[in-house]
XYZ file of C-alpha atoms in Angstrom:
230
model
C -7.376 52.670 -39.462
C -9.151 50.096 -41.614
C -9.063 50.525 -45.394
C -11.030 48.519 -47.928
C -8.934 48.828 -51.085
C -10.175 47.229 -54.273
C -8.563 48.768 -57.325
C -9.845 46.743 -60.290
C -12.552 45.063 -58.181
C -16.313 45.376 -58.791
C -18.961 44.573 -56.184
C -22.470 44.054 -57.596
C -25.823 43.914 -55.792
C -28.773 42.030 -57.297
C -31.515 42.225 -54.631
C -34.211 44.756 -55.559
C -36.015 44.605 -52.192
C -36.426 47.889 -50.305
C -34.666 46.714 -47.161
C -31.228 46.423 -45.616
C -30.292 43.498 -47.841
C -29.725 45.757 -50.816
C -27.789 48.603 -49.244
C -24.289 48.992 -50.554
C -21.200 49.522 -48.417
C -22.153 50.795 -44.944
C -19.384 52.249 -42.753
C -20.326 52.929 -39.122
C -16.902 53.276 -37.460
C -14.292 56.017 -37.390
C -10.995 55.742 -39.274
C -12.455 53.447 -41.943
C -11.790 54.117 -45.615
C -13.031 52.861 -48.982
C -10.600 53.159 -51.897
C -10.700 52.069 -55.509
C -13.870 49.950 -55.650
C -16.518 49.821 -58.343
C -19.844 49.514 -56.530
C -22.789 48.599 -58.782
C -26.365 48.546 -57.524
C -29.424 46.770 -58.829
C -30.972 49.868 -60.449
C -30.659 53.640 -60.570
C -33.975 54.619 -62.151
C -36.449 54.581 -59.241
C -35.955 56.078 -55.781
C -35.474 53.358 -53.142
C -34.224 54.834 -49.877
C -32.071 51.896 -48.753
C -30.181 51.715 -52.040
C -27.095 53.801 -51.219
C -23.805 52.864 -52.850
C -21.378 53.954 -50.110
C -22.841 55.235 -46.841
C -20.581 56.695 -44.142
C -22.929 56.868 -41.159
C -22.646 57.778 -37.505
C -25.410 57.047 -35.009
C -28.839 58.629 -35.392
C -30.202 59.439 -31.916
C -33.406 61.218 -32.918
C -35.598 58.702 -31.071
C -34.258 60.090 -27.765
C -33.983 63.683 -28.991
C -30.214 63.635 -28.578
C -27.572 64.901 -30.962
C -25.993 62.427 -33.380
C -22.980 60.414 -32.328
C -20.405 61.342 -34.949
C -17.836 59.093 -36.511
C -14.682 60.728 -37.849
C -11.727 60.503 -40.189
C -13.383 58.520 -42.982
C -12.289 58.707 -46.616
C -13.856 57.591 -49.906
C -11.455 57.847 -52.851
C -11.116 56.600 -56.411
C -14.406 54.690 -56.435
C -16.941 54.220 -59.217
C -20.507 54.140 -57.905
C -23.351 53.387 -60.314
C -26.998 52.249 -60.456
C -28.127 53.169 -56.949
C -31.714 54.272 -56.290
C -31.076 56.133 -53.028
C -27.821 57.972 -53.609
C -24.278 57.302 -54.712
C -22.120 58.420 -51.762
C -23.829 59.633 -48.573
C -21.996 61.081 -45.560
C -24.237 61.213 -42.475
C -23.421 62.130 -38.879
C -19.719 62.165 -39.686
C -16.928 64.691 -39.307
C -13.416 65.260 -40.649
C -14.212 63.282 -43.783
C -12.925 63.282 -47.355
C -14.707 62.327 -50.594
C -12.308 62.652 -53.517
C -11.698 61.497 -57.080
C -14.831 59.366 -57.376
C -17.068 58.763 -60.404
C -20.774 58.516 -59.553
C -23.211 57.971 -62.410
C -26.588 56.697 -63.599
C -28.438 56.862 -60.300
C -31.408 58.473 -58.582
C -31.700 61.372 -56.117
C -28.081 62.109 -55.088
C -24.611 61.852 -56.484
C -22.879 62.926 -53.251
C -24.927 64.092 -50.253
C -24.102 65.065 -46.678
C -26.601 64.888 -43.819
C -25.625 66.560 -40.545
C -21.974 66.204 -41.530
C -19.241 68.647 -40.622
C -15.623 69.562 -41.232
C -15.117 67.743 -44.508
C -14.017 68.085 -48.112
C -15.665 66.898 -51.326
C -13.287 67.400 -54.238
C -12.399 66.271 -57.754
C -15.461 64.054 -58.134
C -17.553 63.545 -61.282
C -21.315 63.051 -61.016
C -23.021 62.159 -64.295
C -26.708 61.444 -64.956
C -28.780 61.628 -61.790
C -32.563 61.363 -62.153
C -35.635 62.142 -60.085
C -36.483 58.515 -59.444
C -40.165 59.397 -59.139
C -39.545 62.355 -56.802
C -39.594 66.069 -57.692
C -35.926 66.829 -56.964
C -32.451 65.384 -57.416
C -28.926 66.646 -56.911
C -25.386 66.198 -58.063
C -23.923 67.414 -54.764
C -25.880 68.455 -51.692
C -25.218 69.503 -48.077
C -28.335 69.137 -45.939
C -29.980 67.425 -42.918
C -32.722 64.872 -42.276
C -35.970 66.829 -42.496
C -38.361 64.040 -41.503
C -41.042 64.130 -38.797
C -39.509 63.697 -35.356
C -36.167 65.275 -36.219
C -35.132 68.710 -34.971
C -32.075 70.944 -34.973
C -30.529 68.970 -32.114
C -30.973 65.481 -33.564
C -30.428 66.607 -37.159
C -28.176 69.675 -37.208
C -27.337 71.435 -40.435
C -24.310 70.297 -42.385
C -21.451 72.683 -41.652
C -17.872 73.585 -42.530
C -17.680 71.589 -45.759
C -15.770 72.593 -48.894
C -16.995 71.352 -52.275
C -14.218 72.072 -54.766
C -13.175 71.176 -58.309
C -16.112 68.832 -58.899
C -18.095 68.259 -62.099
C -21.850 67.624 -62.175
C -23.432 66.893 -65.542
C -26.598 65.624 -67.192
C -29.046 66.434 -64.397
C -31.747 68.092 -66.519
C -34.533 67.940 -63.930
C -32.929 69.682 -60.953
C -29.695 70.951 -59.401
C -25.973 70.370 -59.771
C -24.997 71.842 -56.361
C -27.203 72.649 -53.378
C -27.265 73.341 -49.678
C -30.386 73.443 -47.513
C -29.703 75.607 -44.487
C -25.979 74.971 -44.601
C -23.506 76.645 -42.244
C -20.148 77.706 -43.682
C -20.559 75.585 -46.798
C -18.204 76.623 -49.607
C -18.535 75.848 -53.309
C -15.228 76.629 -55.008
C -14.162 76.114 -58.634
C -16.867 73.574 -59.415
C -18.368 72.971 -62.846
C -21.800 71.987 -64.121
C -22.921 70.939 -67.586
C -26.523 70.457 -68.728
C -28.258 70.761 -65.387
C -31.542 72.571 -64.711
C -29.844 74.741 -62.083
C -26.157 75.181 -61.398
C -26.070 76.130 -57.718
C -28.814 76.820 -55.162
C -28.082 77.944 -51.610
C -31.008 78.678 -49.339
C -32.622 78.527 -45.946
C -35.188 75.800 -45.376
C -37.570 74.289 -42.825
C -37.983 70.670 -41.862
C -41.409 69.031 -42.031
C -42.129 70.018 -38.417
C -41.448 73.689 -39.168
C -38.014 74.094 -37.585
C -36.104 76.788 -39.455
C -32.613 76.149 -40.795
C -31.209 79.500 -41.929
C -28.415 79.638 -44.464
C -25.313 80.977 -42.671
C -21.915 82.176 -43.916
C -21.848 80.164 -47.138
C -19.647 80.991 -50.142
C -19.610 80.419 -53.887
C -16.326 81.262 -55.643
C -15.163 80.601 -59.188
C -17.864 78.131 -60.239
C -18.741 77.614 -63.914
C -22.103 76.505 -65.311
C -22.822 75.662 -68.953
C -25.952 74.260 -70.540
C -27.300 73.285 -73.929
C -30.779 72.726 -72.472
C -33.562 74.904 -73.858
């Protein structure tokens, strides 16, 4: 395994261009971990899709219609991720992963999101202050899939078999603390939300080409939601 360990170290990005030069840490191999880094982007106010703080990403094969090539056994722990316009921590086409004890704040769109990920845990993380970034939705924690044109249930399967537990999402007044779109065996257990528009939403959904992703066998147990919003 390869571990990038940086307790007390901050990495800062300054390029505001919407291209690969301003993506954060990109992990594309199995058995690679990121521990203890502070990862600071150029801005967290506007949505910019390449601006992801830590991206664990297997291979997207949608161009050939094939299923993703998964990477496995990746961990993100003890990191601070701030000021990213396209998501704090994103797990995509990966399995047997762990996201734990991270602090993600002051960003746009996502705190922690999974796309076509499976068999993982997301626990003891804090997500604070996530905005719309010019879109109509944003999330503290989400389990979903790529819903773009050209993707289908083979190339972009639903996220499945993921446990979100003992997390805190706060100060997301425009949308949702916890969410799954068409998840399969997604569990939300003992999580907390403070001052979010919605605490937890679990539902079926369609991609832009009309493929249906039904919600299947998901659970919500022991979650607590509190708000001072009007």
